[in-house]
Tab-separated table of C-alpha atoms and ligand atoms in Angstrom:
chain	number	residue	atom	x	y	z
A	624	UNK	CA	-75.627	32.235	74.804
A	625	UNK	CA	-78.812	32.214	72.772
A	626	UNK	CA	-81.278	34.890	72.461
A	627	UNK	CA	-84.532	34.677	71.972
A	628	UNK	CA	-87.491	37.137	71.873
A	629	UNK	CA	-89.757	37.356	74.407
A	630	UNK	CA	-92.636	38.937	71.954
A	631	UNK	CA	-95.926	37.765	70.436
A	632	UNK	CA	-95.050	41.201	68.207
A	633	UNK	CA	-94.387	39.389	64.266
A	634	UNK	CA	-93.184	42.848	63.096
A	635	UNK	CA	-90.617	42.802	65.760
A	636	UNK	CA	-89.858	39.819	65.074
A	637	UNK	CA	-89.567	40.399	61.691
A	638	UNK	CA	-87.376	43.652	62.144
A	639	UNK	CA	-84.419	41.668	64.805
A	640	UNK	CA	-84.663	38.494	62.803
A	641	UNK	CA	-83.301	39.921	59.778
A	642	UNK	CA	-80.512	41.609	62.101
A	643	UNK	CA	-79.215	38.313	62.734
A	644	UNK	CA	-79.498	38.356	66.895
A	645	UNK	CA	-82.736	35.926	67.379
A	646	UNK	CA	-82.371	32.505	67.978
A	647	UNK	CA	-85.641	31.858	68.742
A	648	UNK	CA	-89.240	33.132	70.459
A	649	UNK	CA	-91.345	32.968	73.384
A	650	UNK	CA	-94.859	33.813	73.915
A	651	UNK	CA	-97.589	33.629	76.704
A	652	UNK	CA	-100.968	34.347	76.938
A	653	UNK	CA	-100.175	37.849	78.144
A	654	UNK	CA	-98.287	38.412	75.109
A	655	UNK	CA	-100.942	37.563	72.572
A	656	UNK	CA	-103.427	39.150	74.287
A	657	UNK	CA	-101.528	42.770	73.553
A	658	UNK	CA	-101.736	41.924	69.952
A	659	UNK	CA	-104.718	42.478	67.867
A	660	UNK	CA	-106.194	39.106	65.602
A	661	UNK	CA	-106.466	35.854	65.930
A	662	UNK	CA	-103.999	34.542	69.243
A	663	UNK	CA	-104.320	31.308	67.409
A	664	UNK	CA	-103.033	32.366	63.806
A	665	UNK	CA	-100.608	34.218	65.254
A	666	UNK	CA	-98.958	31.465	67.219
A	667	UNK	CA	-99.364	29.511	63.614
A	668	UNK	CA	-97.524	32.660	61.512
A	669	UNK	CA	-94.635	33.038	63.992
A	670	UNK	CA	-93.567	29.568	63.811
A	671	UNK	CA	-93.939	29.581	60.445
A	672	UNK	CA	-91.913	32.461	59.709
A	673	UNK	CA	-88.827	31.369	62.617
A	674	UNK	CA	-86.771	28.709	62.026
A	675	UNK	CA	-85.589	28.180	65.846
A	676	UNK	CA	-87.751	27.252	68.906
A	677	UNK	CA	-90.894	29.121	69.337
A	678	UNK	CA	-92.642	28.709	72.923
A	679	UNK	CA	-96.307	28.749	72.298
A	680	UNK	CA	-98.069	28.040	75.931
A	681	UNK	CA	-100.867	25.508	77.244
A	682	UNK	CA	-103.689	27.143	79.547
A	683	UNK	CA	-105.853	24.206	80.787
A	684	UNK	CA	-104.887	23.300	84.079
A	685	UNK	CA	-105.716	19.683	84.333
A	686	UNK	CA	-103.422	16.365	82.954
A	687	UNK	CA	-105.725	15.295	80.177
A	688	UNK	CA	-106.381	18.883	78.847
A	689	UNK	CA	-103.336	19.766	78.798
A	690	UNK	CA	-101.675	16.993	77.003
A	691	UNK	CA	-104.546	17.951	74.445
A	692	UNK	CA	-103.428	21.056	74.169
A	693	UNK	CA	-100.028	20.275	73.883
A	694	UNK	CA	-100.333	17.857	71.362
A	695	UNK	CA	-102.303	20.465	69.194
A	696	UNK	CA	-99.595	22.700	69.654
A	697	UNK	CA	-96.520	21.046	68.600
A	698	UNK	CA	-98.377	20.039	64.942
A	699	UNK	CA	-98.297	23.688	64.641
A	700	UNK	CA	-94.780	23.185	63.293
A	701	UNK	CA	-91.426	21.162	64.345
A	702	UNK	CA	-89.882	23.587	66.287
A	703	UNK	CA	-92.526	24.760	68.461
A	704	UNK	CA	-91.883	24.377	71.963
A	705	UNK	CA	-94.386	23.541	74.407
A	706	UNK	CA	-94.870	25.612	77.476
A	707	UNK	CA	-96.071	24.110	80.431
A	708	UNK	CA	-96.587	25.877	83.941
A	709	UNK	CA	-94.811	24.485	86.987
A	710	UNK	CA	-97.270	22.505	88.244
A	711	UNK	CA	-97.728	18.750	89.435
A	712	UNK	CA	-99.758	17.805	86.617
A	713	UNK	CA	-97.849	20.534	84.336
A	714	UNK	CA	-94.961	17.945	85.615
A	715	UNK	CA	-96.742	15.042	83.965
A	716	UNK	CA	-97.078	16.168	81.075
A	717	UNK	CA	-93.509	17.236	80.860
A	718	UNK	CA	-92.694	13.753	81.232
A	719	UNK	CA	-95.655	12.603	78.890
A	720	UNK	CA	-94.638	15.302	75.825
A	721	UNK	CA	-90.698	14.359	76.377
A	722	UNK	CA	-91.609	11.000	76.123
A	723	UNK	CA	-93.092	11.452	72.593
A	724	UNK	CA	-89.819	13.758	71.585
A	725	UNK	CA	-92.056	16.960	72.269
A	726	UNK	CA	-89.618	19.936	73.464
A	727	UNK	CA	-90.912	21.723	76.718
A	728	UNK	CA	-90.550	24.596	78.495
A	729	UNK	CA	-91.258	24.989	82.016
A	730	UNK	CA	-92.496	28.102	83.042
A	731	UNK	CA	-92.950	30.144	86.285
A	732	UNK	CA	-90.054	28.530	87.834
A	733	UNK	CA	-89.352	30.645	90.774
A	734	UNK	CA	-87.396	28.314	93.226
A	735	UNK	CA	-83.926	26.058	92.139
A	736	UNK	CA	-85.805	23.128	93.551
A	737	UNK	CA	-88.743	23.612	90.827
A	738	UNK	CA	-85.860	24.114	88.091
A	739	UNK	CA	-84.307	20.410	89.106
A	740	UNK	CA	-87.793	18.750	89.107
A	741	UNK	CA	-88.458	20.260	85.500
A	742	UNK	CA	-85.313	18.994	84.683
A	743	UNK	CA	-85.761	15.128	86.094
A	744	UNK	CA	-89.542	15.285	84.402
A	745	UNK	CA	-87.722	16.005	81.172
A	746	UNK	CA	-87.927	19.677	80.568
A	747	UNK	CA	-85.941	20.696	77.175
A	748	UNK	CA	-85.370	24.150	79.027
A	749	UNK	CA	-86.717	25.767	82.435
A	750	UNK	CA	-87.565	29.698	82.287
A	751	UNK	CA	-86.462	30.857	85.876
A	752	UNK	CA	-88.614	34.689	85.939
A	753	UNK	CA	-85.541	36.741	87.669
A	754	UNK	CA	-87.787	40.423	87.257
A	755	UNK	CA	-90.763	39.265	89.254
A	756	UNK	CA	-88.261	37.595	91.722
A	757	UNK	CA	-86.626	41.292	91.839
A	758	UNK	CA	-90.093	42.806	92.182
A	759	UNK	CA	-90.392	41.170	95.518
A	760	UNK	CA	-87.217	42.216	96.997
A	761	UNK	CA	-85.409	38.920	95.983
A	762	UNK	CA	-82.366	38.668	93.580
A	763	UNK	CA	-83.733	36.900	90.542
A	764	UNK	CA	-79.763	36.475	89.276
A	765	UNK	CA	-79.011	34.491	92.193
A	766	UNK	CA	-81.464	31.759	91.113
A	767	UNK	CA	-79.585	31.495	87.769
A	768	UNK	CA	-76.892	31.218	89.353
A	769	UNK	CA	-78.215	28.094	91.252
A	770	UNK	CA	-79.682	26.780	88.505
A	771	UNK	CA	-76.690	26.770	86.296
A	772	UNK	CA	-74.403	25.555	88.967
A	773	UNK	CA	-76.570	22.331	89.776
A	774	UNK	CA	-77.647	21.550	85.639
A	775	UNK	CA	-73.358	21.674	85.409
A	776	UNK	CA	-73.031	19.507	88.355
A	777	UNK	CA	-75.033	16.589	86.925
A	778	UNK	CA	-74.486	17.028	83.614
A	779	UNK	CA	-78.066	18.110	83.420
A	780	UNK	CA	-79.055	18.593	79.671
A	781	UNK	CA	-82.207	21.071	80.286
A	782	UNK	CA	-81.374	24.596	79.061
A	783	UNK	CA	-81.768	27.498	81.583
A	784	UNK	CA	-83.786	30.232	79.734
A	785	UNK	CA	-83.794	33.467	81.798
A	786	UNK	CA	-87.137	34.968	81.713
A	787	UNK	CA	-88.794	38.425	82.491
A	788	UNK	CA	-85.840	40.337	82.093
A	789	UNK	CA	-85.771	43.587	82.523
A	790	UNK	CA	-82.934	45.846	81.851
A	791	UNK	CA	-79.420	44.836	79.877
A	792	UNK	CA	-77.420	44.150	82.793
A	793	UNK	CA	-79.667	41.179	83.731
A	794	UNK	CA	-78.367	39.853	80.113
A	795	UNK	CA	-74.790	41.126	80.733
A	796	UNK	CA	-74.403	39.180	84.559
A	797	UNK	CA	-76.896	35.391	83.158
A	798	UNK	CA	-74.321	35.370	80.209
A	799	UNK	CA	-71.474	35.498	82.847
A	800	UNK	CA	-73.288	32.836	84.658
A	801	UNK	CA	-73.758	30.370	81.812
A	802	UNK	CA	-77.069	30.988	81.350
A	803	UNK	CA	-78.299	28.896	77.928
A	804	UNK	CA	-80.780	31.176	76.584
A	805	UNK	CA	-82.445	34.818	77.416
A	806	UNK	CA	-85.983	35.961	76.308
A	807	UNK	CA	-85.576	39.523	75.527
A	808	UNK	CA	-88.739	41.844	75.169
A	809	UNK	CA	-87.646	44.182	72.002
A	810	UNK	CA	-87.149	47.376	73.959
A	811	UNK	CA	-84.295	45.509	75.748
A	812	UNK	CA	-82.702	44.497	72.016
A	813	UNK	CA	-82.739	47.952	71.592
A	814	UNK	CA	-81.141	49.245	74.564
A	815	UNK	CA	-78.505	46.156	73.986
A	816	UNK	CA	-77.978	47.522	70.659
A	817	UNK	CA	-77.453	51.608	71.398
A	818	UNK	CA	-74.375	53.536	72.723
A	819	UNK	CA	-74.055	57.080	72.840
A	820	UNK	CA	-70.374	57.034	72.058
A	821	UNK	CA	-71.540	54.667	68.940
A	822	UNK	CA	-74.294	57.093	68.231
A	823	UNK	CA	-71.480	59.826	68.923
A	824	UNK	CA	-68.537	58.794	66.905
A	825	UNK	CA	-70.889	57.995	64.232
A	826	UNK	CA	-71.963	61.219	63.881
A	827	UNK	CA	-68.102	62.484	63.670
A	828	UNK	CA	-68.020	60.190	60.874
A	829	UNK	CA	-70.077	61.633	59.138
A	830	UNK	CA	-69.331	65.087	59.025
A	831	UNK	CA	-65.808	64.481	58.090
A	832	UNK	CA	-66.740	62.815	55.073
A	833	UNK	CA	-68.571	65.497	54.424
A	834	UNK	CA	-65.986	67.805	54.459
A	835	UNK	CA	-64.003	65.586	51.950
A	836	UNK	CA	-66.813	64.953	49.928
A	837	UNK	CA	-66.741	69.106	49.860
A	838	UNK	CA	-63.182	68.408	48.830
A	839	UNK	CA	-63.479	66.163	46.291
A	840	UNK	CA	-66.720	66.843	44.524
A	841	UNK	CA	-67.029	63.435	42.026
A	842	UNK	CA	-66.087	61.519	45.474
A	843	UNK	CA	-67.997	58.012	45.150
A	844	UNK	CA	-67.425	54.590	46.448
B	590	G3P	O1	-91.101	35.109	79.336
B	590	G3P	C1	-91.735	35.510	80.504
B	590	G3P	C2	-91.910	36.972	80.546
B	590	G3P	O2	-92.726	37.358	79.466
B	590	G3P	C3	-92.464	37.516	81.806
B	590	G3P	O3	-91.982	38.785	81.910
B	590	G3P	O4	-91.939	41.125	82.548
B	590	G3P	O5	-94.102	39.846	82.645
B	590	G3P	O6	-92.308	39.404	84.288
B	590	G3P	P1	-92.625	39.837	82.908
């Protein structure tokens, strides 16, 4: 399963990149509007510095704009990713961006039935938002589960990206589904990363080689 980071954030970016564990990045207008300069050159700098797919988002709401937009977009750099609300004309231009070899991503999918429609307009990968489903009392998981079940039942090639997650089990239980891809915000990373028995036995570590260093005073690797 892929990760990417769900972060507009380039010095997070920067800091789990060089770790190894990010595949790639998504962003939304909510995203860049928590970080301070130009939304613009930002979108432009995090491309730049990530090699993998980078969601960057389209806000008009009508066909023509939005193909504008998009368009603009993906000469930001080869592996940007356009994002496109679920939307009949967002579906359009799915079909219209696919068509030129564009890569999409179809966000605010909320329903299995959106994430097959994506899928037939041509959607590179659907971003199902399991947190907000949870935040109304519904089980986001189940709908990756749906969505995984009918992509593999078609031999569908659209990737299922699980969006707004929200705690590490979310990751743990869409990587036992078959999920393709989660968007991570950073303070999930984190919490992926810790244990206190790491943290724990770690510090063991530690002391005992201190008390050998004590031992053996020239001790050096
Ligand atoms: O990628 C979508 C994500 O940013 C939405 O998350 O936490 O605002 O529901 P959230």
């Amino acid at each position: 399963m892929k990760i990417f980071l769900d972060t507009a954030n380039l010095d997070s970016i920067k800091k789990y990149s060089e770790m190894g564990i990010v595949d790639g990045i998504t962003t939304n207008p909510t995203l860049l509007s928590k970080e301070k300069g130009n939304p613009i050159q930002t979108m432009k700098e995090i491309v730049q510095y990530i090699n993998g797919p980078v969601s960057l988002e389209i806000v008009a709401s009508t066909f023509d704009e939005m193909m504008d937009e998009g368009l603009k977009l993906a000469k930001y750099g080869k592996n940007v990713v356009v994002k496109v609300p679920m939307t009949m004309d967002g579906l359009k231009v799915v079909k219209a961006l696919s068509s030129n070899d564009i890569k999409t991503n179809v966000t605010l999918i909320f329903s299995a039935n959106q994430a097959l429609l994506a899928a037939k307009a041509g959607a590179t990968y659907v971003s199902p938002f399991i947190g907000r489903l949870d935040d109304i009392g519904s089980e986001g998981l189940n709908l990756v589960s749906e969505i995984v079940q009918i992509f593999a039942s078609y031999d569908i090639s659209t990737q299922v990206l699980v969006a707004s997650v929200r705690h590490p089990l979310h990751v743990i239980e869409s990587a036992k589904m078959g999920a393709d891809v989660v968007t991570l915000p950073p303070d999930i990373l984190d919490k992926m990363i810790r244990h206190p028995l790491t943290d724990k036995g770690l510090d063991l570590f530690l002391n005992d080689w201190k008390k050998l260093e004590k031992e053996h005073p020239d001790l050096k690797f």
